[in-house]
Every structure is written in structure tokens, then in C-alpha cells.
Amino acid sequence: MSVRLAKRTQGISPFYVMELLRRAKQLEAQGKDVIHMEIGEPDFATPQTIVEAGIRQLKTGEVKYTPAAGLPELREKIAEFYQTRYSVMVDKKRIFVTPGASGAFLLALGASLNPAEELLMADPCYPCNSNFVKLFDGKARTVPVDATSRYQLTAARIKQHWTKATKGALIASPSNPTGTVIASDQLKQAIHTVNELGGCFYSDEIYHGLVYGENATTALAFSDNVFVINSFSKYFGMTGWRVGWLIVPEEFIDATEKLAQNIFIATATHSQYAALAAFDEDTLAELERRRTEFEARRDFLYEALLRLGFEIPIKPDGAFYIYANCSKFTADSYQFALDLLEAEGVAITPGKDFGTNEANHYIRFAYTTSIDRMAIAMQRLEKFINKG
Amino acid sequence: MSVRLAKRTQGISPFYVMELLRRAKQLEAQGKDVIHMEIGEPDFATPQTIVEAGIRQLKTGEVKYTPAAGLPELREKIAEFYQTRYSVMVDKKRIFVTPGASGAFLLALGASLNPAEELLMADPCYPCNSNFVKLFDGKARTVPVDATSRYQLTAARIKQHWTKATKGALIASPSNPTGTVIASDQLKQAIHTVNELGGCFYSDEIYHGLVYGENATTALAFSDNVFVINSFSKYFGMTGWRVGWLIVPEEFIDATEKLAQNIFIATATHSQYAALAAFDEDTLAELERRRTEFEARRDFLYEALLRLGFEIPIKPDGAFYIYANCSKFTADSYQFALDLLEAEGVAITPGKDFGTNEANHYIRFAYTTSIDRMAIAMQRLEKFINKG
Ligand SMILES: Cc1ncc(COP(=O)(O)O)c(C=O)c1O
Ligand SMILES: Cc1ncc(COP(=O)(O)O)c(C=O)c1O
């Protein structure tokens, strides 16, 4: 390693799925059909109402910096959304508009995490979590989780792994990659435990809205002393717009504002104006239709994978992922993913992108493609398995 | 301070000008006319060609994540721009599209700066520079500069302040707040000095293009072993779109890519498509007209301020700022700015936003408003001074 590289860059892992993506592109360039079940974004276009709001803003030509914390109207609308959707009051001073949930993580950890401090998180989890921690020279303490806790951290596990170096705990529900939602009382207990320990609780709620059973509960229902990370990317279908939000505990408002001014100046203006339309009735009606479609896809894929012999210890309740145990077919899920792509043109994400806990036995399927396409993918997968 | 706040947040300064902005808003709400000469963004709307390219992309509805390093077409166009404007060849693998120059700083320092390492920079300089360094728990070593070096770091100063803890040196040319351009041979010497010392050289070229004499030279003309930070914000009139770029030395490509994937996922898609039009002939012709207008404003403001008794040791060559010595009127430029706003409704930025080097004697005027408005501002300023 070059002596000039920051040491933190050594610990930051690249995404293994990128290797697969590169190969998928090559195969497609050769004219081969690839079914993409590795992609973590909705295949639906951004709702028309949102697009139109963005275009209206662009037509003014006045695409100037907004305040660092975001357009006041948008912060207001986000506050209203908490009231109507969750019956929770949030002071809009605590709400920061950010460049996606990614920007929200950057502010939350930048404002709270000191070098060498540790953050507890589930293994498996979203790969960027631990890398954000390393960006600030902290340590990601991953806690192996399994079906018994719905692949979520529990209050007991948090207590068990808490040390003097622990800054806090991060829970993402629904989870990427498992799609599982934490039970409401479990979430409450986890938050209270962290609060009692004097730490910071971070709740990644980016897949809220994309839930197929009971609605997910926001961490804000149980405490104001939490960081909530959310985004317009997934449920609202705005990945490429780069707009999300962060809610911070009162005592972090000033520090978060300073960081936002310095790191971002502001979030993209047209994206913020477009997001103003995200809570419109028409938009929400369209998003509900999409949610229903995602639910049908989940049911289809879940049944199909079980039938093929994959193990799925819990039927996922949300997001657009199924994390399936493939140990019946392979002891190396990465190789399995590479071979499947090569032989049959189906792209999936290897478990090792999400941690080390049994990662070689798991793969993640994203149902961000139509049932018709998934049906073909399942035929190809069946053929691949039978040959193997 | 709350024990949960990250220690780094203590060292990160807020912008004093925000206080003035808040007060300006109040005054405007009371119906008072405020002339804004504190604002660091062009008053011109984004060029129509760029807006239209953005709208075209939005109309497709396909606003998905792009590759982390940016749209390949945009990286290609940026590479071409270096060839046509500067006759410099840049491998497009070294080019990363970022959320503004701000995002470029984040990647560049995240990839290179370790905690406790020091970065040399001029005082006065852009306030975010030192705060980015503190974000990664490094130390900003500000070096007082004056008119004798055109308010720029020199090779001699770099050598003089270099210690074992020094990671590198940052030069911004044209400079914010002084508007001064570093002489080409001085830039070359500074780069060679840093290279010989084994450090990293960071060149903030965001105000390139907005230069009223000889064109500014890119650091890339002298070495491939430099970080170049640039943006579509200022010259291209795209502040609110949040799109810029970073060029890294070869050995930093992989680390920068990993960081971009994790921190941003990607830069806003529609902004990147819009930026594709930034290098079109029509766009550049419009931008040249604006540059001429900025030049006329600079000349007007420069003469006017001298006439009123401000000292401006060097006529600025670029950007849209004049950094004026007001010690003839006050020993506290912040109070001067507050009082001027209160009495006459003219907003300017106090020197202490840019450092501590004689900051109390300086104020920054931005000529991001029309000559007509500036003429009124000068009358008000004259009245204020005569009363004082
Ligand atoms: C769990 C989780 N959190 C956060 C993000 C970041 O998304 P964005 O920055 O687009 O809002 C993602 C994206 O895949 C995710 O899966
Ligand atoms: C010297 C300098 N560098 C960088 C920036 C960041 O600009 P942006 O992130 O909009 O590209 C600014 C903005 O004012 C600046 O003045």
C-alpha cells in the first residue's frame, strides 16, 4: 500500500457484487441476456408527480444553493409525514435534508463518532454501515444474528457486546439484506437499553413504506433521543435524485448544522423541490400500487426459491430482498453467484458483501425486476442447480 | 458540550456570515431593501442549454443510481475539456464526478488524510478547507499570507512550515476570498516542493474560468501527482445542482472509488446529465458573456472601493470577490459588517470567516449582483462611513 493513502482506506471493503456487475456488462455487450436480481433499487421510474415537480423547478433556472439543513418547506412536510403516518411529533429543527440516506449517515456519524469508538450492528447488514464507521476511524462491532431474532440486534445482545469503547448501536428495519422487520417491542427495548447505557441509537428506516405486513414503527415513537436515517430513494423511487433526511437528538442540532454547511453546502435543489411532491396524495396512491406489486413479487420469489431447495428461515416482511441459504448447493456462495452468472445470465449478490456471519452460505436475491423476468430466472436457476 | 458529541465538532467553526444572513432575512421581512454582496454564487440562472439537458433526462423518469465514479460520458467530457482548454491529457480513470467541489474535498481528504496529520493552507482561505481537515481529525496548519505572494502559499513557505506531521498543501487559485491567481511558475514550484517532500498536493480550481486576465493554469500541467478539485458550481452556474469533480493521482484511484461507493453511492443523475451540456459551444459562449460581465463588475467595484478609502493591495484577477482592508474605518470588521447591514441594508462577509490573519481588518465583497445594485450599495456604504 502506498504510504500516502489514508490508513482507513485499507479497512474499507469494496463491493464484491461490482465484480459481478462488470462481468454482467461484458456478457450483455456480447449479446447475452442477463436477468438482474442483484440491484438494490426499484425498477419503477420515479413517480410522474415527483418528476413534474422537479421539472417545474428546473424551468425557473433558479437552481441555487438552499439552506444547509434543507428547504424549510420540505423539512415541514417531513415533519407532517411523521404526524400523519406514525402519529409522532418531530420538531422540524431536528430534521436535516441530506444527499440520500448516505448523506444522513455521514452527518450522524460525523457528529457523534470519535476515532476508536465502536458501533454495534448486525451481521449481516448493509455493507456501507461499517465503512462509514471506518471513514471516521471508528470500529464496526458486528454481532452475528440469525432467524431467532429476525436477523436483528436485540437489547440483550447490545448489553452483552457493550464495552467502554461502544458509542452506540445501529438497527436497520426492514433490514438489507434479510428484509426482516424488528418487532415493535424489541425496537423499544433496544432503544431504551442504549439510552440507559448513555450511547447513541441510530435507526435506518430507509425501507419503511416497503413493508408487506403490519406497518413498521419508527424509532421516534419510543424516544426523541435517537438518530433516524431515511431517504426518498427506495419507497419513493428517487434513488438517482440523491435526497434523504436525518433526524437528530436535540443536542446534536448545532453540530449537525455545522457539518452540513461544511460537507455538503446543501442537498441538490431540484431534488428537494421534487421531493416536495413525494407526500402528495396522488404520489402516495401510486407508491401504494407499487408496494402491492413488490409484495406479489416477494410471494412469487419466496415460493419459487423454497421449491428449488433454498432455505429461507424467515419470510421477509419488507424491502425488496430475500436472503437465501444456498448451502444445499454450494459451500461458496460467491463462486455460486459467479458461476450462475456465467452459465445462465442471472445476477445475484453474494453473502460476503454483507458480513462474515455464514456469508458463504447465503446469497441475496433482489426482486427489483418483474415476475415474468423472475420466472425465467427461476427456470435458469433450476437448470444451473440440476447441472451442478 | 454533550459528552456524546464527537470531539471534532468542537473544532469546526460555523460561518459568521450566517448571523448576518439571518438578520438580513428579518430586515427583508420588515420590508427593508437589502443588497446582498455576501453571496458566494453567481446571480445568473443556470444556462438554458444545461437546464434543458437536465429536463430531458428527467422526462425519461429513469433517474437511477449512476456508477459511483460518475457517468462514463461525463468523465470522458471532462477529460476532453482538459485537453481543449489546458492541452493536458488526463486518464479518465483518474476522474471522479462528485457532489460539488465539496464532495471532491471529502473524497480527496478521506482517501489521504490520517488523524493528526496536518494540511498546509493559506490564511485567509475558504472556511470549509480547515473544517474538512477536522472532519477527518487532522490539523489545518494555516500559513498567514499577504499581497507579496498574491495571498498564495509559496514553495518557500511550504518548506518552512513542513514537519513530520504534514500530509500536504492545498492551494486555491483564484482564491476565495482574495480573488488572486497564483503565478504559473509559483504553482509549479509549490507542486514540485510538495512532491519532493513526499506529500500530497491539492489544487482547488473551482474558480478557473472566472479569470479576467491570463487564463489560470491547472496543477495537472505540472504533475500527474496532484489532487485537482473542481466543480460545475461557479463558472458553469450550477451551484444548486451539486455536481463537481475530483482528479486523483493514479495510486489513489481504487481507494477513491471505494470511498465514493460507500459515502455517496453516486452523484445526482439528472445533474450529471445536465452537466454533459456544460461543455457545449453554446453554453461556453454564454458563460464567456457572463465572464465579461463579471469582469466589468470587478472593475466597477474595485474603483468604487478604492475611492471610498478601502485598501485593496492587489487587484483581484478572478472569482467574484474583493477582499478589502477596512482598517481606515474600523478595528472590528465583523462589527462593521453587522452595523452596515443594520444601518444601510448592505450585506458583506466579515474577514473572520476566512481565518485569523488580520481578519478584523478585512471584509469580503462579492460582486454577484448587478452594477446598478452595487452602485446603490456604494452610495449607502459612503453614507455609512461618513456617519461613522
Ligand atoms: C439499508 C440501506 N441504508 C441506506 C442506503 C443508502 O441509500 P440512499 O443513499 O440512496 O438513500 C441503502 C441503499 O441501498 C440501504 O440499502
Ligand atoms: C474555494 C471554494 N472551493 C470549493 C467550494 C465548494 O463549492 P461546490 O461544492 O458548490 O462545488 C466553494 C464554494 O463556495 C469555494 O468557494
JSON list of C-alpha atoms and ligand atoms in Angstrom, two decimals, chain A residues 65 265, chain B residues 100-102 126 176 204 206-207 231 233-234 242, ligand 2:
[
{"chain": "A", "resi": 65, "resn": "TYR", "atom": "CA", "xyz": [-27.87, 26.63, -3.00]},
{"chain": "A", "resi": 265, "resn": "ILE", "atom": "CA", "xyz": [-23.16, 23.22, 1.47]},
{"chain": "B", "resi": 100, "resn": "GLY", "atom": "CA", "xyz": [-19.75, 19.56, -5.99]},
{"chain": "B", "resi": 101, "resn": "ALA", "atom": "CA", "xyz": [-16.21, 20.52, -5.08]},
{"chain": "B", "resi": 102, "resn": "SER", "atom": "CA", "xyz": [-17.41, 19.80, -1.55]},
{"chain": "B", "resi": 126, "resn": "TYR", "atom": "CA", "xyz": [-12.19, 29.20, 2.05]},
{"chain": "B", "resi": 176, "resn": "ASN", "atom": "CA", "xyz": [-11.70, 32.73, -2.16]},
{"chain": "B", "resi": 204, "resn": "ASP", "atom": "CA", "xyz": [-8.78, 23.78, -5.74]},
{"chain": "B", "resi": 206, "resn": "ILE", "atom": "CA", "xyz": [-13.25, 25.84, -8.72]},
{"chain": "B", "resi": 207, "resn": "TYR", "atom": "CA", "xyz": [-12.85, 29.47, -9.85]},
{"chain": "B", "resi": 231, "resn": "SER", "atom": "CA", "xyz": [-16.94, 21.98, -9.85]},
{"chain": "B", "resi": 233, "resn": "SER", "atom": "CA", "xyz": [-20.96, 25.37, -9.42]},
{"chain": "B", "resi": 234, "resn": "LYS", "atom": "CA", "xyz": [-19.31, 28.68, -10.16]},
{"chain": "B", "resi": 242, "resn": "ARG", "atom": "CA", "xyz": [-24.41, 19.73, -6.68]},
{"chain": "C", "resi": 2, "resn": "LIG", "atom": "C1", "xyz": [-12.88, 27.94, -2.90]},
{"chain": "C", "resi": 2, "resn": "LIG", "atom": "C2", "xyz": [-14.09, 27.07, -2.91]},
{"chain": "C", "resi": 2, "resn": "LIG", "atom": "N1", "xyz": [-13.93, 25.74, -3.02]},
{"chain": "C", "resi": 2, "resn": "LIG", "atom": "C3", "xyz": [-14.99, 24.91, -3.02]},
{"chain": "C", "resi": 2, "resn": "LIG", "atom": "C4", "xyz": [-16.29, 25.37, -2.90]},
{"chain": "C", "resi": 2, "resn": "LIG", "atom": "C5", "xyz": [-17.41, 24.36, -2.88]},
{"chain": "C", "resi": 2, "resn": "LIG", "atom": "O1", "xyz": [-18.34, 24.55, -3.92]},
{"chain": "C", "resi": 2, "resn": "LIG", "atom": "P1", "xyz": [-19.28, 23.39, -4.50]},
{"chain": "C", "resi": 2, "resn": "LIG", "atom": "O2", "xyz": [-19.35, 22.30, -3.52]},
{"chain": "C", "resi": 2, "resn": "LIG", "atom": "O3", "xyz": [-20.61, 24.05, -4.75]},
{"chain": "C", "resi": 2, "resn": "LIG", "atom": "O4", "xyz": [-18.67, 22.93, -5.80]},
{"chain": "C", "resi": 2, "resn": "LIG", "atom": "C6", "xyz": [-16.51, 26.75, -2.78]},
{"chain": "C", "resi": 2, "resn": "LIG", "atom": "C7", "xyz": [-17.87, 27.28, -2.63]},
{"chain": "C", "resi": 2, "resn": "LIG", "atom": "O5", "xyz": [-18.09, 28.43, -2.27]},
{"chain": "C", "resi": 2, "resn": "LIG", "atom": "C8", "xyz": [-15.39, 27.62, -2.79]},
{"chain": "C", "resi": 2, "resn": "LIG", "atom": "O6", "xyz": [-15.52, 28.95, -2.68]}
]
